[in-house]
Amino acid sequence: MKRILVTGARGQIGSELITKLRGVYGNDNIIATDIRTAEGELKEGPFEILDVTDEKRIFEIAKKHQVDTIMHLAALLSATAEKMPKIAWDINMGGLVNTLEVARELKLQFFTPSSIGAFGPSTPKVQTPQDTLQRPTTMYGVNKVAGELLCDYYYERFGVDTRGVRFPGLISYVAPPGGGTTDYAVEIYYEAIKQKAYTSYIAEGTYMDMMYMPDALEAIVQLMEADSTKLVHRNAFNISAISAEPMDFAKAIQNHIPEFEIAFNVDPVRQRIADSWPDSIDSSAAEAEWGFKAKYDINSMTKEMLEKIAEKIK
Ligand code: SER
């Protein structure tokens, strides 16, 4: 049975992961933490305020709740990190090394997400292989590559059971993403319901990988439950469900809202980031080593997103 400390529980992934993990392992076994106070469903189980740059406090909470696993999610996303690179380094790398240290001292299993942002302009763009060139040109990407290496280092050097995935853009109707490059793929659904129109800050024809949140959450649980002896890779597995550009979302939405219109007003900062990332990544190592398989494609995801958002903002 797992007892899991989750950092960044109020973030885009965290708010839904907590609910999922409570369903799998029981309410009392999931210790949600965030720098912000608990809200909504988070209040229904154990919760602690935590700044991940405070290693002593991470240690105290892990010890107090006798956890056996840390899922470290607290981090700044790509566009925010580009606006404040030094703060991003301090939070993203500081938080990671602190949580890894606690995992080492207390012998805990460890998960942290990497990203498609760990790739750069010199990486093969189509069906990007699991093992390939990683020379990202963003602070977020630098953090993610260093993070993957650091997690591998803690496994090789100290035997910490570290595992991770390279998430694509995650799409959900529960908590909004904050400060990412792929956020347009969430905003487009809200605007489709509210305005029947959306102005995209990412240019037409810019492909990036995407995934619906239920597939992302299932992947985390599956990877953490996977037989350790079958894992050739650890940090971090390519996983993807959808490779799409803004027009693909527009067309999928038009199947439900025919009058939906898309326009473009490109943001140079986020476009530069998007252009440096792959068009599509190859998930075959994750499929072979721990059985990763996404259930949702762009059409099944679009149907559900539009239904749920319509209900939510009624
Ligand atoms: N969704 C993230 C971002 O855009 C990618 O990891 O920053």
Short mmCIF file of C-alpha atoms and ligand atoms in Angstrom, two decimals:
data_model
loop_
_atom_site.label_atom_id
_atom_site.label_comp_id
_atom_site.label_asym_id
_atom_site.label_seq_id
_atom_site.Cartn_x
_atom_site.Cartn_y
_atom_site.Cartn_z
CA MET A 1 0.00 0.00 0.00
CA LYS A 2 1.29 3.40 -0.85
CA ARG A 3 1.31 6.58 1.26
CA ILE A 4 2.10 9.44 -1.06
CA LEU A 5 3.21 13.03 -0.51
CA VAL A 6 2.24 15.17 -3.51
CA THR A 7 3.77 18.64 -4.03
CA GLY A 8 2.05 21.28 -6.15
CA ALA A 9 -1.34 19.75 -5.33
CA ARG A 10 -3.24 22.85 -6.45
CA GLY A 11 -1.62 22.92 -9.89
CA GLN A 12 -3.09 21.67 -13.15
CA ILE A 13 -1.97 18.06 -12.66
CA GLY A 14 -2.05 18.05 -8.86
CA SER A 15 -5.69 19.00 -8.40
CA GLU A 16 -6.82 15.97 -10.40
CA LEU A 17 -4.05 13.60 -9.38
CA ILE A 18 -5.02 13.94 -5.72
CA THR A 19 -8.59 12.81 -6.49
CA LYS A 20 -7.33 9.94 -8.63
CA LEU A 21 -4.80 8.75 -6.02
CA ARG A 22 -7.34 8.97 -3.21
CA GLY A 23 -9.62 6.75 -5.29
CA VAL A 24 -6.85 4.18 -5.79
CA TYR A 25 -5.06 4.22 -2.40
CA GLY A 26 -7.62 5.75 0.02
CA ASN A 27 -8.13 9.31 1.24
CA ASP A 28 -5.85 9.15 4.27
CA ASN A 29 -2.90 7.80 2.29
CA ILE A 30 -2.54 10.84 0.07
CA ILE A 31 -0.87 13.88 1.63
CA ALA A 32 -1.55 16.90 -0.55
CA THR A 33 0.82 19.86 -0.21
CA ASP A 34 0.98 23.24 -1.89
CA ILE A 35 2.38 26.71 -1.23
CA ARG A 36 -1.24 27.94 -1.38
CA THR A 37 -3.96 27.00 1.13
CA ALA A 38 -6.28 24.05 0.39
CA GLU A 39 -9.45 24.66 -1.57
CA GLY A 40 -12.41 22.53 -2.71
CA GLU A 41 -11.85 18.76 -2.77
CA LEU A 42 -8.32 19.15 -1.41
CA LYS A 43 -9.84 19.88 2.00
CA GLU A 44 -11.33 16.39 2.15
CA GLY A 45 -8.03 14.69 3.03
CA PRO A 46 -4.67 15.41 4.68
CA PHE A 47 -3.18 18.72 3.51
CA GLU A 48 -0.04 20.67 4.48
CA ILE A 49 1.27 24.04 3.33
CA LEU A 50 4.68 23.49 1.72
CA ASP A 51 7.22 25.66 -0.07
CA VAL A 52 9.40 23.15 -1.93
CA THR A 53 12.47 25.36 -1.57
CA ASP A 54 12.32 24.51 2.18
CA GLU A 55 13.96 21.08 2.44
CA LYS A 56 13.56 20.86 6.23
CA ARG A 57 9.80 21.27 5.96
CA ILE A 58 9.54 18.61 3.19
CA PHE A 59 11.43 16.23 5.49
CA GLU A 60 9.16 17.04 8.47
CA ILE A 61 5.96 16.47 6.49
CA ALA A 62 7.25 13.23 4.92
CA LYS A 63 8.30 11.95 8.35
CA LYS A 64 5.13 13.07 10.16
CA HIS A 65 2.87 11.31 7.67
CA GLN A 66 5.15 8.25 7.25
CA VAL A 67 4.98 8.41 3.47
CA ASP A 68 6.70 5.87 1.22
CA THR A 69 6.45 7.87 -2.03
CA ILE A 70 6.90 11.47 -3.19
CA MET A 71 5.23 12.77 -6.33
CA HIS A 72 6.90 16.09 -6.96
CA LEU A 73 4.81 18.32 -9.24
CA ALA A 74 5.51 21.86 -7.99
CA ALA A 75 7.25 23.79 -10.78
CA LEU A 76 6.97 26.81 -13.06
CA LEU A 77 5.89 26.05 -16.64
CA SER A 78 7.69 27.07 -19.83
CA ALA A 79 6.30 30.55 -20.59
CA THR A 80 6.52 31.73 -16.96
CA ALA A 81 10.04 30.32 -16.68
CA GLU A 82 11.03 32.33 -19.75
CA LYS A 83 9.78 35.51 -18.05
CA MET A 84 11.69 34.84 -14.81
CA PRO A 85 14.50 32.39 -15.59
CA LYS A 86 16.45 32.75 -12.32
CA ILE A 87 13.34 32.24 -10.18
CA ALA A 88 12.44 29.25 -12.37
CA TRP A 89 15.88 27.76 -11.76
CA ASP A 90 15.54 28.27 -8.00
CA ILE A 91 12.06 26.75 -7.78
CA ASN A 92 12.36 24.01 -10.42
CA MET A 93 15.86 22.79 -9.57
CA GLY A 94 15.79 23.72 -5.86
CA GLY A 95 12.46 21.96 -5.36
CA LEU A 96 13.66 18.89 -7.22
CA VAL A 97 16.95 18.42 -5.40
CA ASN A 98 15.23 19.01 -2.05
CA THR A 99 12.53 16.42 -2.65
CA LEU A 100 15.12 13.96 -4.02
CA GLU A 101 17.23 14.43 -0.89
CA VAL A 102 14.24 13.62 1.31
CA ALA A 103 13.51 10.56 -0.85
CA ARG A 104 17.12 9.46 -0.41
CA GLU A 105 17.17 10.00 3.36
CA LEU A 106 13.83 8.29 3.97
CA LYS A 107 14.17 5.66 1.19
CA LEU A 108 11.05 6.72 -0.70
CA GLN A 109 9.85 5.96 -4.21
CA PHE A 110 9.93 9.13 -6.34
CA PHE A 111 8.02 10.52 -9.33
CA THR A 112 8.48 13.84 -11.11
CA PRO A 113 7.28 14.80 -14.58
CA SER A 114 9.61 15.85 -17.35
CA SER A 115 8.19 17.31 -20.55
CA ILE A 116 8.36 17.63 -24.33
CA GLY A 117 10.13 20.84 -23.29
CA ALA A 118 13.21 18.70 -22.58
CA PHE A 119 13.81 18.64 -26.35
CA GLY A 120 15.20 21.44 -28.51
CA PRO A 121 15.61 22.62 -32.10
CA SER A 122 18.35 20.08 -32.89
CA THR A 123 16.17 17.13 -31.72
CA PRO A 124 14.54 15.07 -34.53
CA LYS A 125 11.10 16.71 -34.83
CA VAL A 126 8.90 13.84 -35.99
CA GLN A 127 8.39 10.71 -33.88
CA THR A 128 11.18 11.95 -31.59
CA PRO A 129 12.90 8.83 -30.23
CA GLN A 130 13.15 8.00 -26.53
CA ASP A 131 16.93 8.37 -26.57
CA THR A 132 18.00 11.33 -28.68
CA LEU A 133 19.67 14.75 -28.73
CA GLN A 134 18.40 17.02 -25.93
CA ARG A 135 19.67 20.58 -26.27
CA PRO A 136 16.65 22.71 -25.25
CA THR A 137 16.79 26.48 -25.68
CA THR A 138 14.43 27.48 -22.83
CA MET A 139 15.04 27.74 -19.08
CA TYR A 140 12.19 25.25 -18.55
CA GLY A 141 13.87 22.80 -20.92
CA VAL A 142 17.24 23.24 -19.24
CA ASN A 143 15.53 22.48 -15.90
CA LYS A 144 13.81 19.41 -17.34
CA VAL A 145 16.96 17.89 -18.87
CA ALA A 146 18.95 18.58 -15.70
CA GLY A 147 16.04 17.10 -13.72
CA GLU A 148 15.98 13.90 -15.79
CA LEU A 149 19.73 13.50 -15.27
CA LEU A 150 19.49 14.26 -11.57
CA CYS A 151 16.74 11.65 -11.09
CA ASP A 152 18.83 9.06 -12.97
CA TYR A 153 21.79 10.04 -10.79
CA TYR A 154 19.84 9.49 -7.55
CA TYR A 155 18.79 6.07 -8.85
CA GLU A 156 22.28 4.99 -9.97
CA ARG A 157 24.21 6.54 -7.09
CA PHE A 158 21.84 6.12 -4.12
CA GLY A 159 19.32 3.53 -5.28
CA VAL A 160 16.32 5.89 -5.05
CA ASP A 161 13.47 4.37 -7.10
CA THR A 162 13.01 7.41 -9.36
CA ARG A 163 10.56 7.29 -12.27
CA GLY A 164 9.29 9.92 -14.69
CA VAL A 165 7.52 10.66 -17.94
CA ARG A 166 7.93 13.40 -20.54
CA PHE A 167 4.42 14.82 -20.56
CA PRO A 168 3.04 16.52 -23.63
CA GLY A 169 0.61 19.45 -23.25
CA LEU A 170 -2.08 18.29 -20.82
CA ILE A 171 -5.70 19.14 -21.49
CA SER A 172 -8.37 19.19 -18.82
CA TYR A 173 -11.52 21.01 -17.72
CA VAL A 174 -10.80 20.93 -13.99
CA ALA A 175 -7.89 23.23 -13.06
CA PRO A 176 -6.51 25.65 -15.64
CA PRO A 177 -2.85 25.32 -16.65
CA GLY A 178 -0.71 28.32 -15.73
CA GLY A 179 2.05 29.78 -17.85
CA GLY A 180 2.59 26.97 -20.34
CA THR A 181 3.11 27.09 -24.09
CA THR A 182 0.48 24.41 -24.75
CA ASP A 183 -2.22 26.24 -22.72
CA TYR A 184 -3.97 27.36 -25.93
CA ALA A 185 -5.28 23.81 -26.31
CA VAL A 186 -7.25 24.25 -23.07
CA GLU A 187 -8.32 27.89 -23.64
CA ILE A 188 -9.74 27.04 -27.06
CA TYR A 189 -12.43 24.83 -25.46
CA TYR A 190 -13.50 27.45 -22.93
CA GLU A 191 -13.72 30.11 -25.65
CA ALA A 192 -15.59 27.72 -27.94
CA ILE A 193 -18.30 27.42 -25.30
CA LYS A 194 -18.28 31.08 -24.25
CA GLN A 195 -17.70 32.95 -27.56
CA LYS A 196 -17.88 30.33 -30.33
CA ALA A 197 -14.52 31.82 -31.39
CA TYR A 198 -10.88 31.73 -30.32
CA THR A 199 -7.78 33.74 -31.21
CA SER A 200 -4.76 31.46 -30.98
CA TYR A 201 -1.38 32.74 -29.82
CA ILE A 202 0.24 29.70 -31.50
CA ALA A 203 0.48 29.86 -35.30
CA GLU A 204 -1.44 27.66 -37.72
CA GLY A 205 0.59 24.57 -38.64
CA THR A 206 2.54 24.37 -35.35
CA TYR A 207 2.26 20.78 -34.21
CA MET A 208 2.82 19.77 -30.58
CA ASP A 209 2.01 16.64 -28.57
CA MET A 210 -1.04 16.70 -26.34
CA MET A 211 -2.85 14.37 -23.96
CA TYR A 212 -6.17 14.35 -22.11
CA MET A 213 -5.70 14.48 -18.34
CA PRO A 214 -7.32 11.08 -17.50
CA ASP A 215 -4.67 9.37 -19.67
CA ALA A 216 -1.90 11.35 -17.96
CA LEU A 217 -3.12 10.40 -14.47
CA GLU A 218 -3.47 6.75 -15.40
CA ALA A 219 0.08 6.81 -16.80
CA ILE A 220 1.48 8.07 -13.49
CA VAL A 221 -0.24 5.32 -11.49
CA GLN A 222 0.74 2.65 -14.01
CA LEU A 223 4.40 3.68 -14.14
CA MET A 224 4.68 3.84 -10.34
CA GLU A 225 3.12 0.36 -10.05
CA ALA A 226 5.28 -1.10 -12.85
CA ASP A 227 7.68 -3.95 -12.16
CA SER A 228 11.03 -2.27 -11.54
CA THR A 229 12.96 -5.08 -13.24
CA LYS A 230 11.17 -4.37 -16.55
CA LEU A 231 12.25 -0.71 -16.64
CA VAL A 232 15.18 -0.12 -18.92
CA HIS A 233 14.60 3.63 -18.87
CA ARG A 234 13.48 5.62 -15.87
CA ASN A 235 13.82 9.37 -16.34
CA ALA A 236 11.97 10.03 -18.35
CA PHE A 237 9.64 8.10 -20.70
CA ASN A 238 8.23 9.76 -23.82
CA ILE A 239 4.43 9.52 -23.70
CA SER A 240 1.92 11.08 -26.06
CA ALA A 241 -1.64 10.63 -27.29
CA ILE A 242 -2.22 13.34 -29.87
CA SER A 243 0.00 15.36 -32.21
CA ALA A 244 -2.00 18.42 -33.24
CA GLU A 245 -1.89 22.01 -34.47
CA PRO A 246 -4.49 24.72 -33.72
CA MET A 247 -6.57 23.91 -36.85
CA ASP A 248 -6.95 20.29 -35.71
CA PHE A 249 -8.59 21.53 -32.51
CA ALA A 250 -10.74 23.98 -34.47
CA LYS A 251 -11.98 21.20 -36.79
CA ALA A 252 -12.69 18.83 -33.91
CA ILE A 253 -14.68 21.60 -32.17
CA GLN A 254 -16.59 22.44 -35.38
CA ASN A 255 -17.98 18.88 -35.39
CA HIS A 256 -19.95 19.96 -32.30
CA ILE A 257 -20.17 23.75 -32.79
CA PRO A 258 -20.25 24.31 -36.58
CA GLU A 259 -20.15 28.12 -36.27
CA PHE A 260 -16.90 28.03 -34.25
CA GLU A 261 -14.22 30.31 -35.73
CA ILE A 262 -10.48 30.44 -35.15
CA ALA A 263 -8.19 33.45 -35.70
CA PHE A 264 -4.49 33.96 -35.04
CA ASN A 265 -2.51 36.56 -33.12
CA VAL A 266 0.86 34.94 -32.56
CA ASP A 267 2.78 35.55 -29.32
CA PRO A 268 6.47 35.53 -30.35
CA VAL A 269 7.73 34.22 -26.99
CA ARG A 270 5.46 31.19 -26.86
CA GLN A 271 5.77 30.59 -30.61
CA ARG A 272 9.55 30.45 -30.30
CA ILE A 273 9.20 27.88 -27.52
CA ALA A 274 6.69 25.81 -29.54
CA ASP A 275 8.94 25.91 -32.62
CA SER A 276 11.81 24.46 -30.59
CA TRP A 277 9.73 21.44 -29.46
CA PRO A 278 8.95 18.23 -31.39
CA ASP A 279 5.90 17.85 -33.66
CA SER A 280 5.31 14.34 -32.33
CA ILE A 281 7.15 12.00 -29.96
CA ASP A 282 7.53 8.24 -30.04
CA SER A 283 6.04 6.51 -26.95
CA SER A 284 7.16 2.98 -27.84
CA ALA A 285 9.60 2.57 -24.92
CA ALA A 286 6.80 3.38 -22.44
CA GLU A 287 4.49 0.96 -24.27
CA ALA A 288 7.08 -1.84 -24.20
CA GLU A 289 8.44 -1.34 -20.67
CA TRP A 290 5.27 -0.66 -18.65
CA GLY A 291 2.31 -0.94 -20.99
CA PHE A 292 1.49 2.74 -21.56
CA LYS A 293 -1.56 3.25 -23.76
CA ALA A 294 -3.65 6.40 -24.15
CA LYS A 295 -7.42 5.92 -24.42
CA TYR A 296 -8.43 9.33 -25.76
CA ASP A 297 -7.82 10.78 -29.22
CA ILE A 298 -8.60 14.38 -30.23
CA ASN A 299 -12.23 13.58 -31.08
CA SER A 300 -13.20 11.67 -27.92
CA MET A 301 -11.37 14.28 -25.83
CA THR A 302 -13.08 17.19 -27.61
CA LYS A 303 -16.55 15.73 -27.07
CA GLU A 304 -15.94 15.34 -23.34
CA MET A 305 -14.18 18.70 -22.90
CA LEU A 306 -17.05 20.59 -24.54
CA GLU A 307 -19.70 18.74 -22.52
CA LYS A 308 -17.93 19.22 -19.21
CA ILE A 309 -17.06 22.89 -19.76
CA ALA A 310 -20.63 23.64 -20.86
CA GLU A 311 -21.89 22.09 -17.59
CA LYS A 312 -19.26 23.90 -15.54
CA ILE A 313 -19.92 27.43 -16.77
CA LYS A 314 -23.70 27.10 -17.17
N1 SER B 1 2.56 22.12 -20.94
C1 SER B 1 3.93 22.46 -20.65
C2 SER B 1 4.23 23.85 -21.07
O1 SER B 1 3.65 24.27 -22.05
C3 SER B 1 4.83 21.51 -21.35
O2 SER B 1 5.48 20.75 -20.45
O3 SER B 1 5.03 24.49 -20.48
#
